[in-house]
Coordinates of N, CA and C in Angstrom, one line a residue:
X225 N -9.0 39.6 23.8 CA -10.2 39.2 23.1 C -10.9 38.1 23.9
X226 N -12.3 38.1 24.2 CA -12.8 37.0 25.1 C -13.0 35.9 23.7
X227 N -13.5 34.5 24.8 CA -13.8 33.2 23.7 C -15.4 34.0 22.7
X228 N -16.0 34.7 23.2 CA -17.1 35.1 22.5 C -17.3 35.8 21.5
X229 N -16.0 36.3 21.5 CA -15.8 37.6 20.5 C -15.5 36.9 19.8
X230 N -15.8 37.5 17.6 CA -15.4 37.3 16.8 C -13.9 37.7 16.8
X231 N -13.8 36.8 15.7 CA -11.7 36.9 15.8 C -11.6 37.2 14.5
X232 N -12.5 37.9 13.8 CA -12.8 38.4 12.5 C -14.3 38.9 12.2
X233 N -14.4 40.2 12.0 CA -15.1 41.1 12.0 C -14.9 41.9 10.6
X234 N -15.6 41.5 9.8 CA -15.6 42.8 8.4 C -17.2 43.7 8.1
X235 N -16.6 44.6 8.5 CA -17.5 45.8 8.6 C -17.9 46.7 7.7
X236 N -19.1 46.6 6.8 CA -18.8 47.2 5.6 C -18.3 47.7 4.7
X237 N -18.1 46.4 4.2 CA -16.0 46.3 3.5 C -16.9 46.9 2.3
X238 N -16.3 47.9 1.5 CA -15.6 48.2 0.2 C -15.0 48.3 -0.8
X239 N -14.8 47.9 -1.9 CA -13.7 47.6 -2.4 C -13.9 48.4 -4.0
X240 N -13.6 48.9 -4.9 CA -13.9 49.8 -5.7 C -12.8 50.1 -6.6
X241 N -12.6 50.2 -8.0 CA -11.2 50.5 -8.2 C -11.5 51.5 -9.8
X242 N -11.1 52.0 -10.6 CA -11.6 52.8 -11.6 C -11.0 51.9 -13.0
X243 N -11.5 51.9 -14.3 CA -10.9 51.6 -15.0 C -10.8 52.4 -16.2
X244 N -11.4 51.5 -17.6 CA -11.2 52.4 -18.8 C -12.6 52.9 -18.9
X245 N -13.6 52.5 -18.2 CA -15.3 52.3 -18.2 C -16.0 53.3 -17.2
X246 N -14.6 53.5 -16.8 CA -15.3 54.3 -15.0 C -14.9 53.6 -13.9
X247 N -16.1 53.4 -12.8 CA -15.1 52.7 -11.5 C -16.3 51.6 -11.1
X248 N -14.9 50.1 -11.2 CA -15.4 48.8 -10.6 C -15.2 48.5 -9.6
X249 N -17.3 48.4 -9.1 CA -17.4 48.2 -7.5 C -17.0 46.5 -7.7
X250 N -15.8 46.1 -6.6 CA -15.3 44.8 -6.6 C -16.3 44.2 -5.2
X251 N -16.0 44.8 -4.0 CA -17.4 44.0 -2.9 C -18.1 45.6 -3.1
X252 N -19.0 45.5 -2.0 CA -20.0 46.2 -2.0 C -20.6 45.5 -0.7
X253 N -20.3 46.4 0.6 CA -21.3 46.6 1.7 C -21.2 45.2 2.2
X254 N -20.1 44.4 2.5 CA -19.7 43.3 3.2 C -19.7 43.7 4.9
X255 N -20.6 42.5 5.1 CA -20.3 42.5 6.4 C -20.8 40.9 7.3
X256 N -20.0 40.3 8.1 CA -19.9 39.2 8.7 C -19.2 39.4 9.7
X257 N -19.0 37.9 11.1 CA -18.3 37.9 11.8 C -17.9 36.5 12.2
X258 N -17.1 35.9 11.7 CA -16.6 34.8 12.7 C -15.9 34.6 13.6
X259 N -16.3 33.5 14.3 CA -16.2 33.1 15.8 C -14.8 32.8 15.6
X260 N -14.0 32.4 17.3 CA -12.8 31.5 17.2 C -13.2 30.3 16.6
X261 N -11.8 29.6 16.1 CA -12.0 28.3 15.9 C -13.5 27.6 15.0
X262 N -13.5 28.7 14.5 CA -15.3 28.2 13.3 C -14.4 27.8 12.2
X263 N -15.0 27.4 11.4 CA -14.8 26.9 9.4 C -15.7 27.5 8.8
X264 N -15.1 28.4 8.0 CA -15.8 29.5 7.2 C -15.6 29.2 6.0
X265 N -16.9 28.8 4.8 CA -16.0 28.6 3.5 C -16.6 30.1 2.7
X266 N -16.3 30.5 1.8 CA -16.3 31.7 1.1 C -16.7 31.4 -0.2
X267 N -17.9 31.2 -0.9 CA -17.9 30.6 -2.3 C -18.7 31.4 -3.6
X268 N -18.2 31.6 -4.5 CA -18.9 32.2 -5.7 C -18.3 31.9 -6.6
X269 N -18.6 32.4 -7.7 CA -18.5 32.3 -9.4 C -17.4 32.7 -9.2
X270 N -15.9 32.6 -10.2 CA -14.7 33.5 -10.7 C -15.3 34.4 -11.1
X271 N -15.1 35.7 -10.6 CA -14.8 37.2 -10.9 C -15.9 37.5 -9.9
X272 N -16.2 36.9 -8.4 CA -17.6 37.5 -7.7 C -16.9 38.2 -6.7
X273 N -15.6 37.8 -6.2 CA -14.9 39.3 -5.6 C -14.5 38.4 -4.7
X274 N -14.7 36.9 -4.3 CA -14.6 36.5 -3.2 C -13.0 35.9 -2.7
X275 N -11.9 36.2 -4.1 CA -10.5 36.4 -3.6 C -10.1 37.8 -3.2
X276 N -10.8 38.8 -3.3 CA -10.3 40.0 -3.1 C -10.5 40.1 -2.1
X277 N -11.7 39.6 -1.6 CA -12.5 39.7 -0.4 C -11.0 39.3 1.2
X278 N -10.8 37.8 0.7 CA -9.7 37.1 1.2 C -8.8 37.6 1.4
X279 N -8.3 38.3 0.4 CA -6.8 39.3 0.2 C -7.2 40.8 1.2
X280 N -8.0 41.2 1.2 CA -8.9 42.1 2.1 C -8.7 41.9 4.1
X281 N -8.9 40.8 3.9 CA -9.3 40.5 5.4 C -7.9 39.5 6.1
X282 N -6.8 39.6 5.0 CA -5.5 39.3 5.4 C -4.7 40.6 5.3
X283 N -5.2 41.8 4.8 CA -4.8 43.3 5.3 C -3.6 42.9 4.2
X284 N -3.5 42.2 3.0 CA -2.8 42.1 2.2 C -3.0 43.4 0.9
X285 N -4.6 43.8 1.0 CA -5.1 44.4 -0.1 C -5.9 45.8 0.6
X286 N -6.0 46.7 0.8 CA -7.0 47.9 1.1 C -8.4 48.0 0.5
X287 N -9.6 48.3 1.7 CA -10.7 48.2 0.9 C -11.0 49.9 0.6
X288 N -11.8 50.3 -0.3 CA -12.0 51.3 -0.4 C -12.9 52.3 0.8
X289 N -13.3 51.6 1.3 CA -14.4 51.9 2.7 C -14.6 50.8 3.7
X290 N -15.0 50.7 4.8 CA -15.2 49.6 6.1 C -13.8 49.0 6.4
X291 N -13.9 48.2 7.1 CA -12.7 47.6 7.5 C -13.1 45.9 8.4
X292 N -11.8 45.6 8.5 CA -11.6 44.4 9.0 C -11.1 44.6 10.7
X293 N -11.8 43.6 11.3 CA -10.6 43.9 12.7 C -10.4 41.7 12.6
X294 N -9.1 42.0 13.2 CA -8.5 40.8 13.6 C -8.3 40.6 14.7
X295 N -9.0 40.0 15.6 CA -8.6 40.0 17.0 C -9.1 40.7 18.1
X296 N -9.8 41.5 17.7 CA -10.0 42.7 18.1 C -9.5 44.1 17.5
X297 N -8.3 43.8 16.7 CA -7.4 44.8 16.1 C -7.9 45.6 14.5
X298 N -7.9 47.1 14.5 CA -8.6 47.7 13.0 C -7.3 46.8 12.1
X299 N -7.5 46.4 11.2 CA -6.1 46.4 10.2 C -6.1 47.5 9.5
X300 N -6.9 48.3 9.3 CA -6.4 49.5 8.5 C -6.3 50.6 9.3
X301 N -6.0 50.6 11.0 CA -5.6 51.6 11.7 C -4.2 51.7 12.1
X302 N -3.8 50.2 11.0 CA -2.3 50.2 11.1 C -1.6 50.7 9.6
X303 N -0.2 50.7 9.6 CA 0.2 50.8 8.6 C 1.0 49.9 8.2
X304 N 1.6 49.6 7.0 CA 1.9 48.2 5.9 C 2.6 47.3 7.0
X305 N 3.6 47.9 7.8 CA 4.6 47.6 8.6 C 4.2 46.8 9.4
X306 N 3.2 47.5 10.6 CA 2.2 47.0 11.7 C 1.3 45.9 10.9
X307 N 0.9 46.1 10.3 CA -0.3 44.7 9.5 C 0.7 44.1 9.0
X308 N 2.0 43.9 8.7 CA 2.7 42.5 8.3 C 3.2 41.7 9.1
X309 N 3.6 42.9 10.5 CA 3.8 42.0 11.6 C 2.5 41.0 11.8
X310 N 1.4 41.7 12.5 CA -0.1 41.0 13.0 C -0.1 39.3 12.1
X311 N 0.1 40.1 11.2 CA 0.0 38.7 9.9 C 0.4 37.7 10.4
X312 N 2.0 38.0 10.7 CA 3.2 36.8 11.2 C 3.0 36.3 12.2
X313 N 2.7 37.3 13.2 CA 1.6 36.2 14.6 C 0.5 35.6 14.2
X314 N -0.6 36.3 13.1 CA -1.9 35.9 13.9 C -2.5 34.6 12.5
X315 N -1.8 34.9 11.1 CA -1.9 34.4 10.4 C -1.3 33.5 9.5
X316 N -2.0 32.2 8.7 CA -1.4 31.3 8.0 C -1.9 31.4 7.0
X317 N -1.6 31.1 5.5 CA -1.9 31.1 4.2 C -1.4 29.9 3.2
X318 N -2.5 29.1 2.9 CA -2.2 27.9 2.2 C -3.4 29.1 0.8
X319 N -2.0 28.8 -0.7 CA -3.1 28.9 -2.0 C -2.9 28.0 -2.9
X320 N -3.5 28.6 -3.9 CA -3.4 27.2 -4.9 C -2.5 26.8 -5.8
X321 N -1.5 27.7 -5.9 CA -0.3 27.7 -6.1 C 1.0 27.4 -5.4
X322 N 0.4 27.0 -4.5 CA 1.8 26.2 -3.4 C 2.4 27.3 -2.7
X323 N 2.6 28.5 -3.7 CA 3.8 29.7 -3.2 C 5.1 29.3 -2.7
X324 N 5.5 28.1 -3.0 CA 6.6 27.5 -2.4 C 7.9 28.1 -2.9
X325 N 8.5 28.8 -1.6 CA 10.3 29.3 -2.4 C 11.2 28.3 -3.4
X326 N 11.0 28.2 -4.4 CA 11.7 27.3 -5.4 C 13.3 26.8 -5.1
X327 N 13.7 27.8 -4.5 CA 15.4 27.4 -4.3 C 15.4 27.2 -2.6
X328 N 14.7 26.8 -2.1 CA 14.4 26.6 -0.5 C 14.1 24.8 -0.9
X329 N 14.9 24.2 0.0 CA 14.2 22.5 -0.1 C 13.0 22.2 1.1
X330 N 12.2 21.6 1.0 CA 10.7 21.5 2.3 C 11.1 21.8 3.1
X331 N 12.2 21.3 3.9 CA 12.6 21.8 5.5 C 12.7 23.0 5.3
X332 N 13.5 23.5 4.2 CA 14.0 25.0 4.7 C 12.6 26.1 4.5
X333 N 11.7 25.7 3.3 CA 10.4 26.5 3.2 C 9.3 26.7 4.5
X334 N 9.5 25.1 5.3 CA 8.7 25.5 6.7 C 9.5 26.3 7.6
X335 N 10.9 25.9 7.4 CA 11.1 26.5 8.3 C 11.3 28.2 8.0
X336 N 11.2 28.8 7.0 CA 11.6 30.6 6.9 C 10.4 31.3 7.8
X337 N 9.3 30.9 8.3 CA 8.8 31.7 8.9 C 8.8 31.4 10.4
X338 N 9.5 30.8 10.7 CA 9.8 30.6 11.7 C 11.2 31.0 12.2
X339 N 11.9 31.3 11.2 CA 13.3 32.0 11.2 C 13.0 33.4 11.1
X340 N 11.8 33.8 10.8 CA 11.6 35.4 11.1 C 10.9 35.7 11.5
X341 N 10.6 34.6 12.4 CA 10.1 34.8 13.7 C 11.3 34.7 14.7
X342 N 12.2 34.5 14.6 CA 13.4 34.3 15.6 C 13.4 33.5 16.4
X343 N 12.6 32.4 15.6 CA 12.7 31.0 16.8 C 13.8 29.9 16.4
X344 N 14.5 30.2 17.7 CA 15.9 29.2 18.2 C 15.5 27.8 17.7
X345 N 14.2 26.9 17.5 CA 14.1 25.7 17.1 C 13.7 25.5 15.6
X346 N 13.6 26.2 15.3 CA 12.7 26.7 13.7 C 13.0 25.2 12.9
X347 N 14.7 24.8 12.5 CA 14.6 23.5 12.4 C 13.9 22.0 13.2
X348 N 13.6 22.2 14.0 CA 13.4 21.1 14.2 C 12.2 21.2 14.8
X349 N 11.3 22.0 14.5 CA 9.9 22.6 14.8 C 9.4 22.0 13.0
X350 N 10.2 22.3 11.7 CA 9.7 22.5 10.8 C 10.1 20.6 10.6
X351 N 10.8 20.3 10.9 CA 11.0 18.8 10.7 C 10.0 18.1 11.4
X352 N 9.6 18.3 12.4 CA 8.3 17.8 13.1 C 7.1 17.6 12.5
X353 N 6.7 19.3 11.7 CA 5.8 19.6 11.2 C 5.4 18.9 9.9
X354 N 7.0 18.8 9.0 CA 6.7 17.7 8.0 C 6.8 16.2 8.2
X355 N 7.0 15.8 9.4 CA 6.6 14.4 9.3 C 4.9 14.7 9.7
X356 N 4.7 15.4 10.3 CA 3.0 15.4 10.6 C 2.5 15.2 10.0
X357 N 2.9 15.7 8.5 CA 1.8 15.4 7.4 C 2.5 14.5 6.3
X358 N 3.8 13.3 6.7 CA 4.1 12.7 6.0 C 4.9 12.8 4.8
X359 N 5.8 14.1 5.3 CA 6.7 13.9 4.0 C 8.2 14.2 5.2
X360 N 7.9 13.1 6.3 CA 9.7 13.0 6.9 C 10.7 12.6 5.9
X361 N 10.3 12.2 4.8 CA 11.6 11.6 3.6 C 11.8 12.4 2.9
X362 N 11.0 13.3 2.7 CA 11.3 14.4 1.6 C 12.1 15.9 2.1
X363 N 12.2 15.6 3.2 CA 12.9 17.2 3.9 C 14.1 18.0 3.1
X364 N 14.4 17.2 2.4 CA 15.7 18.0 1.4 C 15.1 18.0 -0.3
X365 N 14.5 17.5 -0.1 CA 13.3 17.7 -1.6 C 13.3 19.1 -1.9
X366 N 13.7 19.8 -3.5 CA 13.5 20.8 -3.6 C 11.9 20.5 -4.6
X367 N 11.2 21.7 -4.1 CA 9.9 21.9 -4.7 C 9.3 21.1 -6.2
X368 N 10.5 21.3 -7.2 CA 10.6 20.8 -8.5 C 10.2 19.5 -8.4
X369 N 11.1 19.0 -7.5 CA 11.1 17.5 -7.2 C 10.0 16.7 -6.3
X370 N 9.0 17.7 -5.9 CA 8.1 17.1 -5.3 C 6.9 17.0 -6.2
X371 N 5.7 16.0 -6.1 CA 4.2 16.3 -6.9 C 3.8 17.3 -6.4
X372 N 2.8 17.7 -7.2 CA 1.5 18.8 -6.5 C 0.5 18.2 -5.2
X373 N 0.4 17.2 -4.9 CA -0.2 17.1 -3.1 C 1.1 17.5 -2.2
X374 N 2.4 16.3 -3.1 CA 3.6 17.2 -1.8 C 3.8 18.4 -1.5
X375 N 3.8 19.1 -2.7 CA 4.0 20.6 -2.7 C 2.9 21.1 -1.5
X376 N 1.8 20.8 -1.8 CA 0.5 21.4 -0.9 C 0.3 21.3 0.5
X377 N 1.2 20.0 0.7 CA 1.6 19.2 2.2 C 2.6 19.9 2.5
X378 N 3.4 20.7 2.3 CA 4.9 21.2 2.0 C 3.8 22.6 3.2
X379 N 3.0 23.3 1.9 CA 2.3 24.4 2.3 C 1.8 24.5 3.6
X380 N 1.1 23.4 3.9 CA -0.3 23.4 5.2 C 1.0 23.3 5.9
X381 N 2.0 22.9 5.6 CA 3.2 22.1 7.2 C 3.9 23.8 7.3
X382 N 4.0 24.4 6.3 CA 4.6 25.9 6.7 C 3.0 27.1 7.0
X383 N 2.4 26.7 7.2 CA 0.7 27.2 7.5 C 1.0 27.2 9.0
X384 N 0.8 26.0 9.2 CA 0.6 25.7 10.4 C 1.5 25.5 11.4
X385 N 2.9 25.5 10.6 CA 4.2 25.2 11.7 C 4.2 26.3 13.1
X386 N 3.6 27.7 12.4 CA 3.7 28.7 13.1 C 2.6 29.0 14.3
X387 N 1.4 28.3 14.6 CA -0.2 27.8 15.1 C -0.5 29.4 15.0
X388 N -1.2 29.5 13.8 CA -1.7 31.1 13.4 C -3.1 30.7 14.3
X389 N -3.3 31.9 14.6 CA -4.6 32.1 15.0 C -5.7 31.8 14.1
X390 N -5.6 31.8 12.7 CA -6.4 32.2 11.5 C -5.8 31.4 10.7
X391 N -6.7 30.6 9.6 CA -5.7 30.3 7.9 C -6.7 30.1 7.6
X392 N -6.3 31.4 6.3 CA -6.6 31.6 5.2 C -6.0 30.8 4.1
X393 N -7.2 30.1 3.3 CA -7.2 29.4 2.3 C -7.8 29.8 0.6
X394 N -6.7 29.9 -0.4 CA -7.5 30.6 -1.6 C -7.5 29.2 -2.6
X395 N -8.5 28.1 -3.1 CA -8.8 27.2 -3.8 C -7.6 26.3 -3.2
X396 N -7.6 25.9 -2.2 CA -6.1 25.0 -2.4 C -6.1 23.6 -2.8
X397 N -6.9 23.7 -3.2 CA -6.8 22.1 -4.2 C -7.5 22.2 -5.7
X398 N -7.4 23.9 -6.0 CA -7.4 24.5 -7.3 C -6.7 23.7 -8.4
X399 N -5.1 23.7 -8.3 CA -4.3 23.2 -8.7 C -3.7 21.3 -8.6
X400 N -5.2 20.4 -8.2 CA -4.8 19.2 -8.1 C -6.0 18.2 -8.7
X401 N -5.6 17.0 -8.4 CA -6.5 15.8 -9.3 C -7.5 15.6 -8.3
X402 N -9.0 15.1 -8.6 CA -9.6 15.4 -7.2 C -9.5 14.4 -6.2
X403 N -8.7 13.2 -6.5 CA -8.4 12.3 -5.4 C -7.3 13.1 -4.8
X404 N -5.9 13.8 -5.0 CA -5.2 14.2 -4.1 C -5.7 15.3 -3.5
X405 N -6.8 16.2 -4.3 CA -7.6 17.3 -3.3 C -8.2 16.7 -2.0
X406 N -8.8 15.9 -2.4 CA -9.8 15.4 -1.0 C -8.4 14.7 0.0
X407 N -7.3 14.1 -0.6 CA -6.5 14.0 0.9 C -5.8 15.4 1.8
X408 N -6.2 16.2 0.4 CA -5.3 17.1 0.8 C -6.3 18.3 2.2
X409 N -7.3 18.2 1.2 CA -8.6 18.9 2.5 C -9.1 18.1 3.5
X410 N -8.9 16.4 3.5 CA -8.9 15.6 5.0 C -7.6 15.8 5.9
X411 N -6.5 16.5 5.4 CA -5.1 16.7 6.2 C -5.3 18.1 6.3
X412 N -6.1 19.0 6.1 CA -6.4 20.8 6.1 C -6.8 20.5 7.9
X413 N -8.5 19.9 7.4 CA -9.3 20.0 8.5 C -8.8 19.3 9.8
X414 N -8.0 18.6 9.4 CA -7.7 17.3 10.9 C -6.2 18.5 11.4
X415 N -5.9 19.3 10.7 CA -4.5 20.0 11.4 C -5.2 21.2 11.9
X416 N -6.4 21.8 11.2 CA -7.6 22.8 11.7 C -7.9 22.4 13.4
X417 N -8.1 21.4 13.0 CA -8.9 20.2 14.9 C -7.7 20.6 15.4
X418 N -6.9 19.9 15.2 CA -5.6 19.5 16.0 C -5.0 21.2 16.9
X419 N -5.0 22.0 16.1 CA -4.7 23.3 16.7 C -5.7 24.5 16.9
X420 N -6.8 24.6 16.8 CA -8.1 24.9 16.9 C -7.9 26.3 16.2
X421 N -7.8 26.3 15.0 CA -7.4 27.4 14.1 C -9.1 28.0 13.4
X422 N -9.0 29.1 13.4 CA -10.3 29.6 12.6 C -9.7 29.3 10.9
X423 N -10.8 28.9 10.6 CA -10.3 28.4 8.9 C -11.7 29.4 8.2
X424 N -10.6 29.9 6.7 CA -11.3 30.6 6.1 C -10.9 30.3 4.6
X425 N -12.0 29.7 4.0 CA -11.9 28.9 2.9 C -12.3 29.5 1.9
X426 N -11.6 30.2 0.9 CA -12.2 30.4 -0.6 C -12.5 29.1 -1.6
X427 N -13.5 28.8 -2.2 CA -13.6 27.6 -2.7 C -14.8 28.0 -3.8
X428 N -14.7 27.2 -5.0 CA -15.4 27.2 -6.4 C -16.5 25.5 -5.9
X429 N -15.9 25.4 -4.8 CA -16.4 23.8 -5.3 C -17.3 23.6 -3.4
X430 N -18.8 23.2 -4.0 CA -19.5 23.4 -3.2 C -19.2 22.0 -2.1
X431 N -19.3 21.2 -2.4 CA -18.5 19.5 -1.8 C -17.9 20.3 -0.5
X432 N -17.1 20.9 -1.2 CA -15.8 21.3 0.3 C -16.6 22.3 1.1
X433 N -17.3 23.0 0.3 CA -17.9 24.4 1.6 C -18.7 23.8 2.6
X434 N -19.5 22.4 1.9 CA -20.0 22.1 2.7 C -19.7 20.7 4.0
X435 N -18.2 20.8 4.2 CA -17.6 20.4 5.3 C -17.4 21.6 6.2
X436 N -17.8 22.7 5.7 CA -17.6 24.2 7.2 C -18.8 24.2 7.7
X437 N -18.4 24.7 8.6 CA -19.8 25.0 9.7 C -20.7 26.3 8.9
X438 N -20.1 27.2 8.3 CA -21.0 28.0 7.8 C -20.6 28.2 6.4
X439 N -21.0 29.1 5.2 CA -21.0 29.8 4.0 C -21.1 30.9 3.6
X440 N -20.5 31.4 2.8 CA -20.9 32.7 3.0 C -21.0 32.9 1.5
X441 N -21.9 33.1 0.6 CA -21.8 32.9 -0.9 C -22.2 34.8 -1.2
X442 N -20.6 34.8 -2.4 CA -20.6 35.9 -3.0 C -20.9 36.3 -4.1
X443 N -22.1 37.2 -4.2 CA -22.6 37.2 -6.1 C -22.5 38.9 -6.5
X444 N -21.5 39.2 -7.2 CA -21.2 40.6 -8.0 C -20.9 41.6 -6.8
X445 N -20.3 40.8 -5.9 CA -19.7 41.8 -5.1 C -20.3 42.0 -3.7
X446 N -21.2 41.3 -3.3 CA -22.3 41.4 -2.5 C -22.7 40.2 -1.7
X447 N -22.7 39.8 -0.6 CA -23.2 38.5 0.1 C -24.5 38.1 -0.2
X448 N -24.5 37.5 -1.0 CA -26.0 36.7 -1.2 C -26.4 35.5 -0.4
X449 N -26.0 35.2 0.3 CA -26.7 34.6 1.5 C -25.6 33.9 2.7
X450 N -26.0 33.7 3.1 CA -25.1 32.7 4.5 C -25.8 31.8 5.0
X451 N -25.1 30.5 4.9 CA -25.6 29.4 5.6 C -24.7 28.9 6.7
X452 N -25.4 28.5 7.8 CA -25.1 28.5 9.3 C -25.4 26.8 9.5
X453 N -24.1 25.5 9.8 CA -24.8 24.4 9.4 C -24.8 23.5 10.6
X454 N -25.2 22.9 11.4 CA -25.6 22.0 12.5 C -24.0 21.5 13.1
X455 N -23.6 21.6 14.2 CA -22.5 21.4 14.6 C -22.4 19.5 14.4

């Protein structure tokens, strides 16, 4: 892939599903491209499609029509197998839920994806990564025992332990007080800088979208506009 090329490309995504009413169009005729290393925030109403969207373009979810490429790569020219690898190289995932292994203590939660990745340092890669963001005292901390910023700090340190090409973000300061959110998204963006990651932000809250370079706002399934913002 050259530096010019999008490192995300969705191509008249569809998304569609039937219910008790008939069939719910969820996107409808999505299409965008971001660059390497851009900040993309993703914003609409709850229920405008714009987590499905996310779940879509991590090849976590199938759209009904168009597709996503990653890298250059179709994700849906692969199968479950092939797209879970891509994932594990190319991708990171902070949500708003922490998704934190409950019986794993912080060290060992950064470190599992790094252990399946088969990396010989995975400890002491993941011990690194949690003093980065300031929880070197907590490394035997199990989840329970941490607050919700530690927890989140827990998250971005196993995001990023791995330098995905990509992180995907769904509300991740959904679940916090808005003082620990804002440290929590001044410690996002400064680990975004630090590894020159394309960041792709689902967010309800306009404040944050508008620290990305661009927007992409979703209404009933449909891009209602994009804003492009001054470097």
């Amino acid at each position: 892939m050259s530096e010019t090329s999008p490192i995300i490309a969705v191509e008249q995504l569809c998304k569609s599903v039937a219910d008790s009413t008939g069939t719910l169009h969820i996107l409808r005729n999505i299409n965008f491209a971001v660059p390497p290393r851009a900040t993309v925030a993703i914003v609409g109403a709850s229920g405008s499609g714009k987590s499905t969207l996310l779940s879509i373009i991590a090849g976590l979810d199938t759209p009904t029509s168009g597709t996503v490429r990653l890298a250059g790569q179709d994700l849906f020219a692969l199968n479950e197998d092939e797209r879970a690898a891509l994932r594990a190289r190319q991708i990171g995932f902070v949500f708003q839920s922490f998704q934190l292994m409950a019986n794993l203590t912080a060290l060992e939660n950064v470190m599992l994806p790094l252990e399946l990745a088969n990396r010989r340092d995975a400890r002491q890669a993941a011990r690194d990564m949690l003093e980065h963001v300031g929880l070197g005292q907590r490394l035997s901390h199990y989840p329970k025992l941490l607050s919700g910023g530690e927890q989140q700090r827990v998250a971005l340190a196993r995001a990023f332990v791995v330098q995905p090409s990509v992180l995907l973000a769904d509300e991740p300061t959904g679940s916090l007080d808005f003082a620990t959110g804002e440290t929590i998204m001044e410690l996002m963006f400064r680990l975004n800088r630090e590894q020159g990651t394309t960041l792709v932000l689902v967010t309800h809250d306009r404040a944050i979208a508008e620290r990305c370079e661009s927007s992409i706002t979703i209404e009933a399934g449909q891009v209602a506009s994009e804003v492009r913002r001054a470097a």
